[in-house]
């Protein structure tokens, strides 16, 4: 069970105009602007749910994921994940969750993937038999096989993403946060990733929260959609709620963004 | 504890891979060591009485310094840590059930140790066979050698602790460059990396010996050749212990603060 209650988060951003004079001026007087990444965000997600978290770039999706995974501390509001406050008991919290950031890599660049996995095994203190079981299962479902023996730097993006996802699930977390897991993947890899996430949810009852710009992801995976724009929750419902008639999903979502005036 | 050991192991093995880099390092350190000793030899020829240590002791100091450079060089920092803070890769590290400070400490210690293991033996062996007073002399006594090893370990850990401060401060400054340059050049000077500490004028030296930088390499190197008397040795090791604890505690506190207000760069 995940609850976010009236959560706010803001960042301060230094701003200046272009040009040498402006740069000199900002050396002495820095203008900062407060950007409200999240304003009064509240939602509840039950165990075993699959939730698609959508919104335009800069809407606050990643900030939400980072708060839920204990990396960022919100300015105000309460966050509870299975009874834990993520940013207060970070270490206990992250033991129980898996996170994939589609734009970053958690694998050690120069060593074979399997070495990264072994390290994660020690970090999460996974018992040997459990580790063997999850590794076997993940290898089979994500078709890792030979990939495990190659250094991460020599894998294609699709291959690497499959390894990244496996790495985040070795410790069998009950909750999985996926921040743009299909970004930049080709059609086959996308399908493989989607199918895997679905199976994981069905077989293990893993709660999945995923952010994406790929509406086919949402169509394939999420029974529930939360729409965020300019830091506020705008809609919380199902795909059917936003779809009027049989229109193309991308058009539907673009229309939705426009209707809320959140398109950047 | 085991998870930190695994970090240590992986990093250590990674460090051992770079054989060509090690060879290049050994060559550099040889040339550097020779050059320094030649300069000192020239000084000694004009008036050996003006110096606090014998040329033999100075040569030992320099060769040990070159052999264990990787343990003490402040400029050998882990660029991956800086880039993970700057690019936001830190997000993944914060998703692990580990203490960031301890993990980075292990990584650093491991990569330094791996480098030192690869480089120290050829230098030490060659220096042993150099004719007196240009080579490395035997330690003053068995006790001195034992104390030297203890001081070496303490100094090595203090060095890592001091470098940790720079990593942690990068959370606050966004760019590590300024701090890094200031830190590395300051440390080189104050730790005896440029001129061995005993060669400084007395009042300056006494002050410098109290700083944490003197606890890095100077203590161990002076103990080896027996230029410190018993009381001075005890004081040097006690100071090392003190600085190790103080700097580590300070770094950990700073790290906790930093993690609370962390901003993950780059979306």
Short mmCIF file of C-alpha atoms in Angstrom, two decimals:
data_model
loop_
_atom_site.label_atom_id
_atom_site.label_comp_id
_atom_site.label_asym_id
_atom_site.label_seq_id
_atom_site.Cartn_x
_atom_site.Cartn_y
_atom_site.Cartn_z
CA UNK A 1 0.00 0.00 0.00
CA UNK A 2 1.37 3.34 -1.09
CA UNK A 3 -0.08 6.62 0.05
CA UNK A 4 1.01 10.12 -0.76
CA UNK A 5 -0.83 12.79 1.12
CA UNK A 6 -0.60 16.48 0.21
CA UNK A 7 3.00 16.17 -0.89
CA UNK A 8 4.82 19.28 -2.08
CA UNK A 9 8.34 19.54 -3.47
CA UNK A 10 10.06 22.56 -4.93
CA UNK A 11 13.49 23.25 -6.37
CA UNK A 12 15.39 26.49 -6.60
CA UNK A 13 16.79 27.20 -10.01
CA UNK A 14 19.33 29.91 -10.78
CA UNK A 15 18.32 31.97 -13.78
CA UNK A 16 19.96 34.60 -15.90
CA UNK A 17 19.63 36.08 -19.33
CA UNK A 18 22.10 35.41 -22.09
CA UNK A 19 25.23 37.49 -22.53
CA UNK A 20 28.47 38.45 -20.84
CA UNK A 21 27.04 41.37 -18.89
CA UNK A 22 24.27 39.29 -17.52
CA UNK A 23 26.72 36.60 -16.52
CA UNK A 24 28.81 39.17 -14.61
CA UNK A 25 25.76 40.62 -12.95
CA UNK A 26 24.55 37.21 -11.84
CA UNK A 27 27.95 36.66 -10.30
CA UNK A 28 27.03 39.24 -7.67
CA UNK A 29 23.29 38.99 -7.58
CA UNK A 30 21.94 35.59 -8.31
CA UNK A 31 18.33 35.45 -9.29
CA UNK A 32 16.68 32.26 -8.30
CA UNK A 33 13.28 31.05 -9.11
CA UNK A 34 11.40 28.46 -7.14
CA UNK A 35 9.94 25.76 -9.29
CA UNK A 36 7.14 23.78 -7.77
CA UNK A 37 7.80 20.26 -8.97
CA UNK A 38 4.93 18.82 -6.93
CA UNK A 39 1.99 20.69 -5.46
CA UNK A 40 -0.41 18.97 -3.13
CA UNK A 41 -0.05 15.51 -4.65
CA UNK A 42 -2.22 12.84 -3.07
CA UNK A 43 -3.03 9.31 -4.16
CA UNK A 44 -3.32 5.80 -2.81
CA UNK A 45 -2.16 2.67 -4.59
CA UNK A 46 -3.14 -0.77 -3.34
CA UNK A 47 -1.04 -3.94 -3.32
CA UNK A 48 -0.67 -5.64 -6.68
CA UNK A 49 -1.92 -2.68 -8.69
CA UNK A 50 -0.32 -1.59 -11.95
CA UNK A 51 -0.41 2.14 -12.30
CA UNK A 52 0.65 4.22 -15.25
CA UNK A 53 1.88 7.62 -14.20
CA UNK A 54 1.74 9.96 -17.16
CA UNK A 55 2.24 13.60 -17.93
CA UNK A 56 4.36 15.83 -20.15
CA UNK A 57 8.09 16.33 -19.59
CA UNK A 58 8.78 18.20 -16.38
CA UNK A 59 5.38 17.46 -14.91
CA UNK A 60 6.81 15.92 -11.76
CA UNK A 61 6.72 12.21 -12.58
CA UNK A 62 10.35 11.50 -11.79
CA UNK A 63 10.23 13.63 -8.65
CA UNK A 64 7.34 11.51 -7.42
CA UNK A 65 9.24 8.30 -8.12
CA UNK A 66 12.32 9.67 -6.37
CA UNK A 67 10.31 10.63 -3.31
CA UNK A 68 8.65 7.22 -3.22
CA UNK A 69 12.02 5.50 -3.46
CA UNK A 70 13.50 7.55 -0.64
CA UNK A 71 15.99 9.56 -2.69
CA UNK A 72 14.35 12.95 -2.33
CA UNK A 73 12.79 14.46 0.75
CA UNK A 74 9.49 16.29 0.17
CA UNK A 75 9.03 19.80 1.53
CA UNK A 76 5.73 18.93 3.14
CA UNK A 77 3.08 16.24 3.20
CA UNK A 78 3.28 12.61 4.25
CA UNK A 79 4.40 9.59 2.29
CA UNK A 80 3.87 6.03 3.44
CA UNK A 81 4.94 2.91 1.58
CA UNK A 82 3.90 -0.29 3.36
CA UNK A 83 4.01 1.67 6.61
CA UNK A 84 7.48 3.11 6.02
CA UNK A 85 8.41 6.72 5.44
CA UNK A 86 10.82 6.33 2.51
CA UNK A 87 13.10 9.30 3.14
CA UNK A 88 13.31 8.70 6.89
CA UNK A 89 14.14 5.00 6.93
CA UNK A 90 15.80 4.98 3.55
CA UNK A 91 17.90 1.87 4.09
CA UNK A 92 15.07 -0.32 5.40
CA UNK A 93 12.78 1.03 2.71
CA UNK A 94 14.93 0.42 -0.33
CA UNK A 95 15.44 -3.21 0.67
CA UNK A 96 11.79 -3.81 -0.21
CA UNK A 97 11.55 -1.94 -3.48
CA UNK A 98 13.03 -2.20 -6.95
CA UNK A 99 13.70 0.84 -9.10
CA UNK A 100 14.59 1.16 -12.76
CA UNK A 101 15.59 4.53 -14.14
CA UNK A 102 15.39 4.15 -17.89
CA UNK A 103 17.87 6.92 -18.50
CA UNK A 104 20.57 5.74 -16.15
CA UNK A 105 22.54 2.59 -15.64
CA UNK A 106 23.06 0.67 -12.45
CA UNK A 107 25.35 -1.93 -14.01
CA UNK A 108 29.07 -1.58 -13.61
CA UNK A 109 30.29 -0.42 -16.95
CA UNK A 110 33.50 -2.42 -17.32
CA UNK A 111 32.69 -5.76 -15.76
CA UNK A 112 30.43 -8.57 -16.98
CA UNK A 113 26.79 -8.10 -16.01
CA UNK A 114 26.91 -11.16 -13.80
CA UNK A 115 29.51 -9.44 -11.59
CA UNK A 116 27.10 -6.55 -11.04
CA UNK A 117 24.43 -9.09 -10.14
CA UNK A 118 26.71 -10.83 -7.65
CA UNK A 119 27.45 -7.47 -6.06
CA UNK A 120 23.73 -6.75 -5.76
CA UNK A 121 23.30 -10.14 -4.18
CA UNK A 122 25.72 -9.14 -1.44
CA UNK A 123 24.30 -5.64 -1.11
CA UNK A 124 20.76 -6.90 -0.60
CA UNK A 125 22.04 -9.90 1.36
CA UNK A 126 20.01 -12.29 -0.77
CA UNK A 127 20.36 -15.91 0.44
CA UNK A 128 22.15 -18.06 -2.11
CA UNK A 129 19.23 -20.31 -3.09
CA UNK A 130 16.85 -17.36 -3.46
CA UNK A 131 19.41 -15.65 -5.63
CA UNK A 132 19.83 -18.72 -7.83
CA UNK A 133 16.07 -19.03 -8.22
CA UNK A 134 15.46 -15.41 -9.17
CA UNK A 135 18.46 -15.39 -11.46
CA UNK A 136 17.20 -18.48 -13.26
CA UNK A 137 13.71 -17.11 -13.60
CA UNK A 138 14.86 -13.69 -14.78
CA UNK A 139 17.37 -15.18 -17.21
CA UNK A 140 14.66 -17.26 -18.79
CA UNK A 141 11.96 -14.61 -18.99
CA UNK A 142 14.19 -11.80 -20.14
CA UNK A 143 16.34 -14.03 -22.40
CA UNK A 144 19.54 -12.95 -20.71
CA UNK A 145 21.62 -16.11 -21.26
CA UNK A 146 24.93 -15.11 -22.83
CA UNK A 147 24.39 -11.41 -22.08
CA UNK A 148 25.32 -12.00 -18.48
CA UNK A 149 28.90 -12.74 -19.44
CA UNK A 150 29.44 -9.56 -21.47
CA UNK A 151 30.54 -6.22 -20.01
CA UNK A 152 27.66 -3.76 -19.73
CA UNK A 153 29.38 -1.29 -22.05
CA UNK A 154 29.18 -3.73 -24.95
CA UNK A 155 25.46 -4.41 -24.74
CA UNK A 156 22.91 -2.74 -26.97
CA UNK A 157 20.40 -0.48 -25.26
CA UNK A 158 17.68 -3.11 -25.44
CA UNK A 159 19.92 -5.82 -24.07
CA UNK A 160 21.13 -3.53 -21.33
CA UNK A 161 17.63 -2.51 -20.33
CA UNK A 162 16.66 -6.14 -19.93
CA UNK A 163 19.66 -6.61 -17.67
CA UNK A 164 18.79 -3.43 -15.76
CA UNK A 165 15.30 -4.69 -15.09
CA UNK A 166 16.62 -8.04 -13.96
CA UNK A 167 19.08 -6.27 -11.66
CA UNK A 168 16.25 -4.38 -9.99
CA UNK A 169 14.30 -7.56 -9.34
CA UNK A 170 16.97 -9.91 -8.03
CA UNK A 171 15.93 -9.27 -4.44
CA UNK A 172 12.27 -9.96 -5.23
CA UNK A 173 10.86 -6.59 -4.23
CA UNK A 174 7.13 -6.27 -3.61
CA UNK A 175 7.01 -2.88 -5.25
CA UNK A 176 8.60 -1.92 -8.53
CA UNK A 177 9.09 1.64 -9.73
CA UNK A 178 9.83 1.98 -13.41
CA UNK A 179 10.86 5.41 -14.63
CA UNK A 180 10.61 5.28 -18.43
CA UNK A 181 11.69 1.67 -18.81
CA UNK A 182 11.07 1.54 -22.55
CA UNK A 183 12.77 4.78 -23.53
CA UNK A 184 14.75 4.32 -26.72
CA UNK A 185 13.98 0.63 -27.17
CA UNK A 186 13.10 -1.05 -30.45
CA UNK A 187 9.73 -2.73 -30.98
CA UNK A 188 10.85 -6.23 -30.02
CA UNK A 189 12.60 -5.14 -26.85
CA UNK A 190 9.60 -3.04 -25.87
CA UNK A 191 7.27 -6.00 -26.28
CA UNK A 192 9.61 -8.23 -24.30
CA UNK A 193 9.82 -5.72 -21.47
CA UNK A 194 6.07 -5.20 -21.39
CA UNK A 195 5.30 -8.89 -21.39
CA UNK A 196 7.77 -9.42 -18.61
CA UNK A 197 6.31 -6.70 -16.42
CA UNK A 198 2.82 -8.12 -16.91
CA UNK A 199 3.93 -11.62 -15.94
CA UNK A 200 5.78 -10.35 -12.93
CA UNK A 201 2.65 -8.58 -11.74
CA UNK A 202 0.47 -11.64 -12.27
CA UNK A 203 2.81 -14.26 -10.85
CA UNK A 204 4.30 -12.38 -7.93
CA UNK A 205 1.62 -9.78 -7.29
CA UNK A 206 4.26 -7.07 -7.59
CA UNK A 207 2.89 -3.56 -7.33
CA UNK A 208 4.11 -1.63 -10.37
CA UNK A 209 4.22 2.09 -10.87
CA UNK A 210 5.51 3.13 -14.23
CA UNK A 211 6.12 6.46 -15.85
CA UNK A 212 6.34 6.63 -19.59
CA UNK A 213 5.71 8.73 -22.64
CA UNK A 214 4.90 5.69 -24.67
CA UNK A 215 1.15 5.33 -24.61
CA UNK A 216 1.34 1.79 -25.91
CA UNK A 217 3.08 0.95 -22.65
CA UNK A 218 0.12 2.32 -20.78
CA UNK A 219 -2.32 0.52 -23.03
CA UNK A 220 -0.55 -2.78 -22.52
CA UNK A 221 0.19 -2.52 -18.84
CA UNK A 222 -1.72 -0.08 -16.75
CA UNK A 223 -5.20 -0.71 -15.53
CA UNK A 224 -5.12 2.62 -13.78
CA UNK A 225 -3.77 5.94 -14.94
CA UNK A 226 -2.71 8.91 -12.90
CA UNK A 227 -2.19 12.07 -14.92
CA UNK A 228 0.09 14.74 -13.54
CA UNK A 229 0.74 18.16 -15.03
CA UNK A 230 2.67 21.13 -13.67
CA UNK A 231 3.07 19.30 -10.39
CA UNK A 232 -0.60 18.63 -9.76
CA UNK A 233 -2.63 15.46 -10.07
CA UNK A 234 -5.20 16.16 -12.76
CA UNK A 235 -6.85 12.84 -13.22
CA UNK A 236 -6.92 9.45 -11.58
CA UNK A 237 -8.87 6.81 -13.47
CA UNK A 238 -8.76 4.13 -16.11
CA UNK A 239 -7.81 4.20 -19.75
CA UNK A 240 -11.46 4.00 -20.67
CA UNK A 241 -12.13 7.21 -18.77
CA UNK A 242 -9.98 9.21 -21.13
CA UNK A 243 -10.74 7.39 -24.32
CA UNK A 244 -13.77 8.64 -26.18
CA UNK A 245 -14.52 6.39 -29.10
CA UNK A 246 -11.85 4.32 -30.79
CA UNK A 247 -9.31 7.07 -31.42
CA UNK A 248 -5.56 6.56 -31.52
CA UNK A 249 -4.12 6.49 -28.02
CA UNK A 250 -1.47 9.13 -28.73
CA UNK A 251 -4.08 11.53 -30.09
CA UNK A 252 -6.27 10.89 -27.09
CA UNK A 253 -3.48 11.72 -24.67
CA UNK A 254 -2.34 14.77 -26.63
CA UNK A 255 -5.93 15.98 -26.56
CA UNK A 256 -6.02 15.34 -22.82
CA UNK A 257 -2.81 17.36 -22.24
CA UNK A 258 -4.23 20.22 -24.28
CA UNK A 259 -7.53 20.19 -22.49
CA UNK A 260 -5.73 20.59 -19.19
CA UNK A 261 -3.41 23.18 -20.71
CA UNK A 262 -0.29 21.39 -19.50
CA UNK A 263 1.40 20.76 -22.82
CA UNK A 264 4.88 22.28 -22.80
CA UNK B 1 29.74 -5.76 6.58
CA UNK B 2 29.84 -8.33 3.81
CA UNK B 3 28.31 -5.97 1.29
CA UNK B 4 31.07 -3.44 1.85
CA UNK B 5 33.64 -6.18 1.46
CA UNK B 6 32.09 -7.09 -1.88
CA UNK B 7 32.44 -3.52 -3.02
CA UNK B 8 36.02 -3.64 -1.89
CA UNK B 9 36.65 -6.89 -3.75
CA UNK B 10 35.06 -5.81 -7.02
CA UNK B 11 36.92 -2.53 -6.99
CA UNK B 12 40.18 -4.17 -6.05
CA UNK B 13 39.92 -6.69 -8.89
CA UNK B 14 39.02 -3.90 -11.29
CA UNK B 15 42.10 -1.99 -10.19
CA UNK B 16 44.37 -4.96 -10.83
CA UNK B 17 43.27 -5.06 -14.47
CA UNK B 18 45.16 -1.96 -15.49
CA UNK B 19 48.62 -3.39 -16.00
CA UNK B 20 49.88 -0.89 -18.54
CA UNK B 21 48.81 1.99 -16.32
CA UNK B 22 50.73 0.35 -13.49
CA UNK B 23 53.87 -0.01 -15.61
CA UNK B 24 53.66 3.63 -16.63
CA UNK B 25 53.17 4.57 -13.00
CA UNK B 26 56.20 2.60 -11.91
CA UNK B 27 58.37 4.26 -14.53
CA UNK B 28 57.15 7.71 -13.50
CA UNK B 29 57.80 7.05 -9.86
CA UNK B 30 61.30 5.78 -10.58
CA UNK B 31 62.25 8.86 -12.53
CA UNK B 32 60.67 11.12 -9.95
CA UNK B 33 62.38 9.34 -7.07
CA UNK B 34 65.79 9.51 -8.77
CA UNK B 35 65.37 13.16 -9.56
CA UNK B 36 64.44 14.05 -6.02
CA UNK B 37 67.33 12.09 -4.56
CA UNK B 38 69.79 13.70 -6.99
CA UNK B 39 68.62 17.13 -5.90
CA UNK B 40 68.91 16.26 -2.23
CA UNK B 41 72.34 14.68 -2.81
CA UNK B 42 73.54 17.94 -4.32
CA UNK B 43 72.28 19.86 -1.29
CA UNK B 44 73.91 17.41 1.11
CA UNK B 45 77.26 17.79 -0.65
CA UNK B 46 77.36 21.49 0.19
CA UNK B 47 76.70 20.91 3.87
CA UNK B 48 75.35 17.68 5.26
CA UNK B 49 75.19 19.10 8.80
CA UNK B 50 72.50 21.58 7.88
CA UNK B 51 69.92 18.84 7.40
CA UNK B 52 67.70 17.14 9.96
CA UNK B 53 68.04 13.65 8.45
CA UNK B 54 70.95 11.76 6.91
CA UNK B 55 70.94 11.34 3.15
CA UNK B 56 70.27 7.62 3.66
CA UNK B 57 67.17 8.37 5.71
CA UNK B 58 66.03 10.93 3.16
CA UNK B 59 66.48 8.41 0.34
CA UNK B 60 64.42 5.84 2.26
CA UNK B 61 61.76 8.48 2.86
CA UNK B 62 61.59 9.28 -0.84
CA UNK B 63 61.56 5.69 -2.08
CA UNK B 64 58.85 4.65 0.36
CA UNK B 65 56.90 7.71 -0.65
CA UNK B 66 57.17 6.75 -4.30
CA UNK B 67 56.38 3.08 -3.68
CA UNK B 68 53.22 3.82 -1.70
CA UNK B 69 52.21 6.87 -3.72
CA UNK B 70 48.83 5.35 -4.58
CA UNK B 71 47.97 5.04 -0.89
CA UNK B 72 48.59 8.69 -0.13
CA UNK B 73 48.33 10.78 -3.29
CA UNK B 74 45.48 13.20 -2.75
CA UNK B 75 44.99 13.71 -6.47
CA UNK B 76 44.09 10.07 -7.05
CA UNK B 77 40.39 10.41 -6.57
CA UNK B 78 37.60 8.32 -7.94
CA UNK B 79 36.15 10.19 -10.90
CA UNK B 80 33.18 7.86 -11.03
CA UNK B 81 31.99 9.23 -7.72
CA UNK B 82 32.20 12.81 -8.95
CA UNK B 83 30.40 11.98 -12.16
CA UNK B 84 27.68 10.07 -10.33
CA UNK B 85 26.96 13.16 -8.25
CA UNK B 86 27.18 15.52 -11.21
CA UNK B 87 25.11 13.50 -13.65
CA UNK B 88 22.60 12.18 -11.15
CA UNK B 89 23.71 8.55 -11.33
CA UNK B 90 23.74 8.84 -7.54
CA UNK B 91 20.01 8.10 -7.74
CA UNK B 92 20.75 4.41 -8.11
CA UNK B 93 23.23 4.37 -5.27
CA UNK B 94 20.65 5.94 -2.99
CA UNK B 95 18.25 3.12 -3.93
CA UNK B 96 20.47 0.55 -2.25
CA UNK B 97 20.28 -0.57 1.34
CA UNK B 98 23.75 0.71 2.07
CA UNK B 99 25.39 3.64 3.72
CA UNK B 100 26.75 5.90 0.98
CA UNK B 101 29.71 7.04 3.04
CA UNK B 102 30.85 3.54 3.94
CA UNK B 103 30.43 2.34 0.38
CA UNK B 104 32.47 5.15 -1.11
CA UNK B 105 35.07 4.69 1.58
CA UNK B 106 35.46 1.02 0.64
CA UNK B 107 35.60 1.75 -3.05
CA UNK B 108 38.29 4.33 -2.55
CA UNK B 109 40.34 2.26 -0.21
CA UNK B 110 40.13 -0.67 -2.61
CA UNK B 111 41.18 1.19 -5.72
CA UNK B 112 44.09 2.81 -3.91
CA UNK B 113 45.21 -0.48 -2.46
CA UNK B 114 44.97 -2.22 -5.82
CA UNK B 115 47.15 0.43 -7.40
CA UNK B 116 49.64 0.33 -4.56
CA UNK B 117 49.94 -3.46 -4.62
CA UNK B 118 50.73 -3.40 -8.33
CA UNK B 119 53.29 -0.65 -8.04
CA UNK B 120 55.07 -0.90 -4.72
CA UNK B 121 57.05 -4.11 -5.12
CA UNK B 122 59.11 -3.30 -8.23
CA UNK B 123 60.03 0.06 -6.75
CA UNK B 124 60.88 -1.33 -3.32
CA UNK B 125 62.93 -4.20 -4.72
CA UNK B 126 64.89 -1.99 -7.09
CA UNK B 127 65.48 0.59 -4.37
CA UNK B 128 66.86 -2.07 -2.04
CA UNK B 129 69.59 -2.89 -4.56
CA UNK B 130 70.64 0.70 -5.12
CA UNK B 131 74.01 1.55 -3.51
CA UNK B 132 73.99 3.41 -0.24
CA UNK B 133 73.07 6.25 0.39
CA UNK B 134 70.84 6.38 -2.67
CA UNK B 135 68.77 3.28 -2.02
CA UNK B 136 66.33 2.29 0.64
CA UNK B 137 67.92 1.32 3.94
CA UNK B 138 66.69 -1.39 6.29
CA UNK B 139 64.24 -0.15 8.93
CA UNK B 140 65.82 1.18 12.11
CA UNK B 141 64.70 -1.92 14.04
CA UNK B 142 62.02 -4.62 14.04
CA UNK B 143 59.83 -2.49 16.31
CA UNK B 144 60.27 0.46 14.04
CA UNK B 145 59.15 -1.66 11.14
CA UNK B 146 56.06 -2.87 12.99
CA UNK B 147 55.16 0.68 14.01
CA UNK B 148 55.79 1.77 10.44
CA UNK B 149 53.22 -0.74 9.20
CA UNK B 150 50.66 0.45 11.75
CA UNK B 151 51.28 4.08 10.85
CA UNK B 152 51.10 3.19 7.17
CA UNK B 153 47.63 1.70 7.57
CA UNK B 154 46.41 4.59 9.73
CA UNK B 155 47.83 7.11 7.30
CA UNK B 156 46.21 5.37 4.37
CA UNK B 157 42.80 5.39 6.07
CA UNK B 158 43.22 9.05 7.03
CA UNK B 159 43.97 9.86 3.39
CA UNK B 160 40.78 8.16 2.25
CA UNK B 161 38.82 9.99 4.96
CA UNK B 162 40.17 13.34 3.83
CA UNK B 163 39.29 12.58 0.21
CA UNK B 164 35.81 11.59 1.33
CA UNK B 165 35.31 15.16 2.52
CA UNK B 166 35.84 16.36 -1.05
CA UNK B 167 33.38 13.85 -2.48
CA UNK B 168 30.75 14.80 0.06
CA UNK B 169 31.30 18.53 -0.43
CA UNK B 170 30.61 18.05 -4.14
CA UNK B 171 26.96 17.58 -3.17
CA UNK B 172 26.98 21.23 -2.11
CA UNK B 173 29.23 22.87 -4.67
CA UNK B 174 27.93 21.22 -7.87
CA UNK B 175 31.38 21.31 -9.48
CA UNK B 176 34.25 19.54 -7.72
CA UNK B 177 37.03 21.27 -9.70
CA UNK B 178 37.76 24.22 -7.42
CA UNK B 179 37.78 22.26 -4.21
CA UNK B 180 39.74 19.50 -5.77
CA UNK B 181 42.55 21.72 -7.02
CA UNK B 182 42.74 23.59 -3.72
CA UNK B 183 42.68 20.38 -1.75
CA UNK B 184 45.21 18.43 -3.79
CA UNK B 185 47.78 21.20 -3.99
CA UNK B 186 47.33 22.05 -0.33
CA UNK B 187 47.66 18.44 0.71
CA UNK B 188 50.74 17.79 -1.42
CA UNK B 189 52.49 20.60 0.37
CA UNK B 190 51.27 20.03 3.92
CA UNK B 191 51.67 16.26 3.89
CA UNK B 192 55.32 16.37 2.90
CA UNK B 193 54.72 15.33 -0.68
CA UNK B 194 56.75 18.23 -2.11
CA UNK B 195 59.44 18.54 0.57
CA UNK B 196 59.62 16.01 3.41
CA UNK B 197 58.19 17.62 6.55
CA UNK B 198 61.40 17.36 8.64
CA UNK B 199 63.02 19.85 6.24
CA UNK B 200 60.71 22.70 7.20
CA UNK B 201 61.92 25.32 9.71
CA UNK B 202 61.16 24.25 13.25
CA UNK B 203 58.22 26.51 14.22
CA UNK B 204 56.49 25.83 10.90
CA UNK B 205 57.20 22.11 11.11
CA UNK B 206 55.81 21.85 14.64
CA UNK B 207 52.58 23.42 13.48
CA UNK B 208 52.40 21.35 10.32
CA UNK B 209 52.90 18.13 12.22
CA UNK B 210 49.69 18.79 14.13
CA UNK B 211 47.59 19.06 10.96
CA UNK B 212 45.72 16.03 9.67
CA UNK B 213 47.86 16.10 6.52
CA UNK B 214 50.97 15.15 8.47
CA UNK B 215 49.09 12.05 9.60
CA UNK B 216 48.84 10.87 6.02
CA UNK B 217 52.30 9.74 4.92
CA UNK B 218 54.79 11.68 6.99
CA UNK B 219 54.26 9.78 10.24
CA UNK B 220 54.85 6.36 8.71
CA UNK B 221 57.84 7.45 6.62
CA UNK B 222 59.61 9.11 9.55
CA UNK B 223 59.00 6.18 11.85
CA UNK B 224 60.60 3.83 9.32
CA UNK B 225 64.01 5.41 9.35
CA UNK B 226 63.97 6.06 13.07
CA UNK B 227 64.24 9.85 12.96
CA UNK B 228 61.56 10.13 15.64
CA UNK B 229 62.31 9.26 19.26
CA UNK B 230 59.95 7.10 21.27
CA UNK B 231 57.80 9.92 22.65
CA UNK B 232 57.51 11.51 19.23
CA UNK B 233 56.51 8.19 17.68
CA UNK B 234 53.75 7.65 20.23
CA UNK B 235 52.53 11.18 19.67
CA UNK B 236 52.54 10.77 15.89
CA UNK B 237 50.50 7.56 15.99
CA UNK B 238 48.09 9.02 18.56
CA UNK B 239 47.59 12.04 16.31
CA UNK B 240 46.92 9.75 13.38
CA UNK B 241 44.25 7.92 15.35
CA UNK B 242 42.73 11.19 16.46
CA UNK B 243 42.57 12.62 12.95
CA UNK B 244 41.27 9.41 11.46
CA UNK B 245 38.36 9.37 13.90
CA UNK B 246 37.69 13.10 13.72
CA UNK B 247 37.79 13.38 9.94
CA UNK B 248 35.69 10.25 9.44
CA UNK B 249 33.10 11.42 11.96
CA UNK B 250 32.96 14.85 10.36
CA UNK B 251 32.65 13.35 6.89
CA UNK B 252 29.85 11.05 7.95
CA UNK B 253 27.92 13.90 9.51
CA UNK B 254 28.35 16.02 6.42
CA UNK B 255 27.27 13.09 4.26
CA UNK B 256 24.06 12.65 6.23
CA UNK B 257 23.29 16.32 5.76
CA UNK B 258 24.09 16.15 2.07
CA UNK B 259 21.89 13.14 1.42
CA UNK B 260 18.95 14.89 3.10
CA UNK B 261 19.12 17.84 0.79
CA UNK B 262 20.30 16.00 -2.27
CA UNK B 263 19.13 17.18 -5.64
CA UNK B 264 19.38 14.61 -8.38
CA UNK B 265 20.81 16.41 -11.39
CA UNK B 266 19.54 15.88 -14.89
CA UNK B 267 15.91 14.90 -14.41
#
